[in-house]
Amino acid sequence: MAKGEFIMLVKNPKFEISAVRPNQYPSNGLPEIVLVGKSNVGKSSFVNTMINRKKLARTSSEPGKTRQINFYNIDDNFYFVDLPGYGYSKMSKKEQEQVGKFIEQYLFHRKEIALIIFLVDIRHTPTENDKLMYQYMISSKLPCLILANKADKIAKTKVDDAVKVIQKHLNPLGDIATLPFSSERKVYQDDVWNFIVNFIS
């Protein structure tokens, strides 16, 4: 599979399951590209943009709506896996703990994970919750990509500098790729596909 071709190959993506426990996870062994990030950072919009569909992944203006792990089957080649968002203040402490354990169990025990994509808001300095999630991601010892999302919300001339600020706060060593992304400006899509292809082929 050559780089840059994969966008054209997405013909029949489908939502497969919202899992609330491990025995509901798919069992076909396909690689999984996992999306993590705070509530309302744009994980569902990321899925829709990447596969050029408007409504496959259900987006919501209400943060914290996703409490399950959503599996999107991309042409039986791999899954995009949308994990519950974190940091939603209206969730009870007990609910937050349950979601946290659910995420932890998946990240540390799911053998099909090929890549973790960590979405953060390009407009804001990473929060303490973001830094905590980053540590979770690193301690999983899995391949990672940091995506500075919502790049359309700032001037194009400021995108590169904003990406550097996020990398400096989360990954000062610079050993994890950090890329800009936007569901509105699709110019960043190819770079992300070219990165992902290395982990699903």
Short mmCIF file of C-alpha atoms in Angstrom, two decimals:
data_model
loop_
_atom_site.label_atom_id
_atom_site.label_comp_id
_atom_site.label_asym_id
_atom_site.label_seq_id
_atom_site.Cartn_x
_atom_site.Cartn_y
_atom_site.Cartn_z
CA MET A 1 0.00 0.00 0.00
CA ALA A 2 1.68 3.20 -1.14
CA LYS A 3 1.63 6.32 0.97
CA GLY A 4 -1.09 8.78 0.14
CA GLU A 5 -3.35 6.19 -1.52
CA PHE A 6 -5.34 5.15 1.49
CA ILE A 7 -7.87 8.00 1.35
CA MET A 8 -9.09 6.68 -2.00
CA LEU A 9 -9.49 3.19 -0.58
CA VAL A 10 -12.05 4.15 2.07
CA LYS A 11 -15.21 2.92 0.39
CA ASN A 12 -17.40 1.28 2.98
CA PRO A 13 -16.62 2.45 6.52
CA LYS A 14 -19.18 1.42 9.10
CA PHE A 15 -19.94 1.88 12.76
CA GLU A 16 -19.60 -1.53 14.37
CA ILE A 17 -20.26 -1.35 18.10
CA SER A 18 -20.33 0.83 21.21
CA ALA A 19 -18.64 -1.42 23.72
CA VAL A 20 -19.23 -1.04 27.44
CA ARG A 21 -17.16 -4.07 28.47
CA PRO A 22 -14.18 -5.96 27.01
CA ASN A 23 -16.14 -9.02 25.84
CA GLN A 24 -17.92 -6.73 23.36
CA TYR A 25 -14.71 -5.65 21.61
CA PRO A 26 -14.31 -6.94 18.03
CA SER A 27 -12.47 -10.24 17.85
CA ASN A 28 -11.28 -10.22 14.22
CA GLY A 29 -7.73 -9.07 15.07
CA LEU A 30 -7.73 -5.96 12.85
CA PRO A 31 -5.31 -3.18 13.90
CA GLU A 32 -6.85 -0.39 15.95
CA ILE A 33 -6.08 3.33 15.67
CA VAL A 34 -7.17 4.73 19.03
CA LEU A 35 -8.39 8.29 19.58
CA VAL A 36 -7.97 9.87 22.99
CA GLY A 37 -8.62 13.41 24.16
CA LYS A 38 -10.74 15.55 26.43
CA SER A 39 -14.48 15.81 25.94
CA ASN A 40 -15.48 17.85 22.89
CA VAL A 41 -11.95 18.04 21.44
CA GLY A 42 -13.28 16.71 18.12
CA LYS A 43 -12.57 12.97 17.99
CA SER A 44 -15.82 12.15 16.18
CA SER A 45 -15.29 14.98 13.70
CA PHE A 46 -11.77 13.65 13.11
CA VAL A 47 -13.18 10.24 12.10
CA ASN A 48 -15.75 11.80 9.76
CA THR A 49 -13.15 14.06 8.14
CA MET A 50 -10.62 11.31 7.59
CA ILE A 51 -13.11 9.02 5.84
CA ASN A 52 -14.94 11.85 4.07
CA ARG A 53 -18.31 11.13 5.66
CA LYS A 54 -20.52 13.63 7.44
CA LYS A 55 -22.24 11.50 10.03
CA LEU A 56 -20.62 8.10 10.49
CA ALA A 57 -19.21 9.11 13.87
CA ARG A 58 -21.88 10.78 15.93
CA THR A 59 -20.76 14.21 17.01
CA SER A 60 -22.32 16.03 19.93
CA SER A 61 -22.20 19.58 21.23
CA GLU A 62 -22.71 18.12 24.71
CA PRO A 63 -19.32 17.25 26.23
CA GLY A 64 -19.01 13.92 27.95
CA LYS A 65 -21.69 12.25 25.83
CA THR A 66 -19.47 9.32 24.79
CA ARG A 67 -19.28 6.89 27.71
CA GLN A 68 -18.57 3.80 25.62
CA ILE A 69 -15.72 2.76 23.36
CA ASN A 70 -16.91 3.22 19.77
CA PHE A 71 -15.43 1.01 17.06
CA TYR A 72 -15.55 2.19 13.43
CA ASN A 73 -14.63 -0.51 10.90
CA ILE A 74 -12.74 1.04 7.98
CA ASP A 75 -13.23 -1.28 4.99
CA ASP A 76 -12.22 -4.31 7.09
CA ASN A 77 -8.66 -2.95 7.05
CA PHE A 78 -8.53 -1.43 10.53
CA TYR A 79 -10.63 0.32 13.18
CA PHE A 80 -10.79 3.87 14.35
CA VAL A 81 -11.55 3.49 18.05
CA ASP A 82 -13.05 6.47 19.87
CA LEU A 83 -12.42 6.37 23.61
CA PRO A 84 -14.60 8.30 26.09
CA GLY A 85 -13.48 11.90 26.58
CA TYR A 86 -12.06 12.97 29.92
CA GLY A 87 -12.30 16.12 32.00
CA TYR A 88 -16.06 16.62 31.72
CA SER A 89 -16.98 18.54 34.84
CA LYS A 90 -20.66 17.49 35.00
CA MET A 91 -19.77 13.83 35.28
CA SER A 92 -19.93 12.63 38.88
CA LYS A 93 -16.67 11.64 40.50
CA LYS A 94 -17.78 8.01 40.47
CA GLU A 95 -18.58 8.20 36.74
CA GLN A 96 -15.20 9.82 36.04
CA GLU A 97 -13.44 7.02 37.93
CA GLN A 98 -15.39 4.36 36.03
CA VAL A 99 -14.55 5.95 32.67
CA GLY A 100 -10.90 6.27 33.74
CA LYS A 101 -10.67 2.59 34.65
CA PHE A 102 -12.39 1.62 31.40
CA ILE A 103 -9.88 3.63 29.35
CA GLU A 104 -6.94 2.29 31.35
CA GLN A 105 -8.09 -1.32 30.97
CA TYR A 106 -8.40 -0.92 27.21
CA LEU A 107 -5.09 0.91 26.66
CA PHE A 108 -3.01 -1.46 28.75
CA HIS A 109 -4.54 -4.79 27.75
CA ARG A 110 -5.82 -4.50 24.19
CA LYS A 111 -3.31 -6.25 21.94
CA GLU A 112 -4.79 -4.96 18.66
CA ILE A 113 -3.82 -1.32 19.32
CA ALA A 114 -1.48 -0.20 16.53
CA LEU A 115 -1.34 3.55 17.21
CA ILE A 116 -2.70 6.06 19.73
CA ILE A 117 -3.72 9.46 18.40
CA PHE A 118 -3.94 12.07 21.15
CA LEU A 119 -6.08 15.06 20.16
CA VAL A 120 -5.62 18.39 21.92
CA ASP A 121 -7.04 21.85 21.18
CA ILE A 122 -4.47 23.90 19.27
CA ARG A 123 -5.81 27.12 20.85
CA HIS A 124 -4.99 26.20 24.44
CA THR A 125 -1.98 25.24 26.49
CA PRO A 126 -2.38 21.57 27.50
CA THR A 127 -4.23 21.19 30.81
CA GLU A 128 -3.23 19.03 33.78
CA ASN A 129 -5.75 16.44 32.53
CA ASP A 130 -4.08 16.52 29.11
CA LYS A 131 -0.68 15.97 30.71
CA LEU A 132 -2.08 13.08 32.76
CA MET A 133 -3.55 11.48 29.62
CA TYR A 134 -0.22 11.97 27.86
CA GLN A 135 1.52 10.08 30.68
CA TYR A 136 -1.03 7.26 30.35
CA MET A 137 -0.30 7.15 26.65
CA ILE A 138 3.46 7.07 27.12
CA SER A 139 3.33 4.41 29.81
CA SER A 140 1.35 2.15 27.44
CA LYS A 141 4.60 1.95 25.38
CA LEU A 142 2.56 2.03 22.17
CA PRO A 143 3.26 4.17 19.08
CA CYS A 144 1.73 7.65 19.48
CA LEU A 145 0.82 10.74 17.49
CA ILE A 146 -0.17 14.11 18.97
CA LEU A 147 -2.74 16.02 16.90
CA ALA A 148 -3.22 19.75 17.46
CA ASN A 149 -6.88 19.90 16.45
CA LYS A 150 -9.14 22.83 15.46
CA ALA A 151 -6.38 24.50 13.45
CA ASP A 152 -9.07 26.39 11.53
CA LYS A 153 -9.80 28.39 14.70
CA ILE A 154 -6.50 30.29 14.45
CA ALA A 155 -4.74 32.12 11.61
CA LYS A 156 -2.86 29.85 9.19
CA THR A 157 0.32 31.80 9.89
CA LYS A 158 0.11 30.89 13.59
CA VAL A 159 -0.45 27.15 13.21
CA ASP A 160 3.21 26.06 13.15
CA ASP A 161 4.07 28.07 16.27
CA ALA A 162 0.98 26.79 18.11
CA VAL A 163 1.99 23.20 17.30
CA LYS A 164 5.47 23.87 18.71
CA VAL A 165 3.99 25.25 21.94
CA ILE A 166 1.89 22.10 22.42
CA GLN A 167 4.88 19.87 21.71
CA LYS A 168 7.01 21.84 24.16
CA HIS A 169 4.44 21.32 26.95
CA LEU A 170 3.63 17.67 26.27
CA ASN A 171 6.68 16.22 24.56
CA PRO A 172 9.71 18.49 25.03
CA LEU A 173 12.04 15.71 23.84
CA GLY A 174 10.35 15.93 20.44
CA ASP A 175 10.41 12.16 19.97
CA ILE A 176 6.66 11.93 19.23
CA ALA A 177 5.26 13.45 16.05
CA THR A 178 2.95 16.43 16.55
CA LEU A 179 0.79 17.47 13.59
CA PRO A 180 -1.93 20.09 13.07
CA PHE A 181 -5.44 19.01 12.11
CA SER A 182 -8.76 20.59 11.21
CA SER A 183 -12.12 19.20 10.19
CA GLU A 184 -12.73 22.43 8.29
CA ARG A 185 -9.36 22.81 6.54
CA LYS A 186 -8.77 19.41 5.04
CA VAL A 187 -5.24 20.25 3.88
CA TYR A 188 -3.84 18.46 6.93
CA GLN A 189 -5.63 15.21 6.17
CA ASP A 190 -2.98 13.74 3.85
CA ASP A 191 -0.19 14.17 6.41
CA VAL A 192 -2.19 12.26 8.99
CA TRP A 193 -3.08 9.48 6.55
CA ASN A 194 0.57 9.15 5.55
CA PHE A 195 1.45 8.72 9.21
CA ILE A 196 -1.35 6.20 9.91
CA VAL A 197 -0.60 4.02 6.87
CA ASN A 198 2.68 2.93 8.47
CA PHE A 199 0.75 1.27 11.29
CA ILE A 200 -2.02 -0.51 9.39
CA SER A 201 -0.22 -2.01 6.41
#
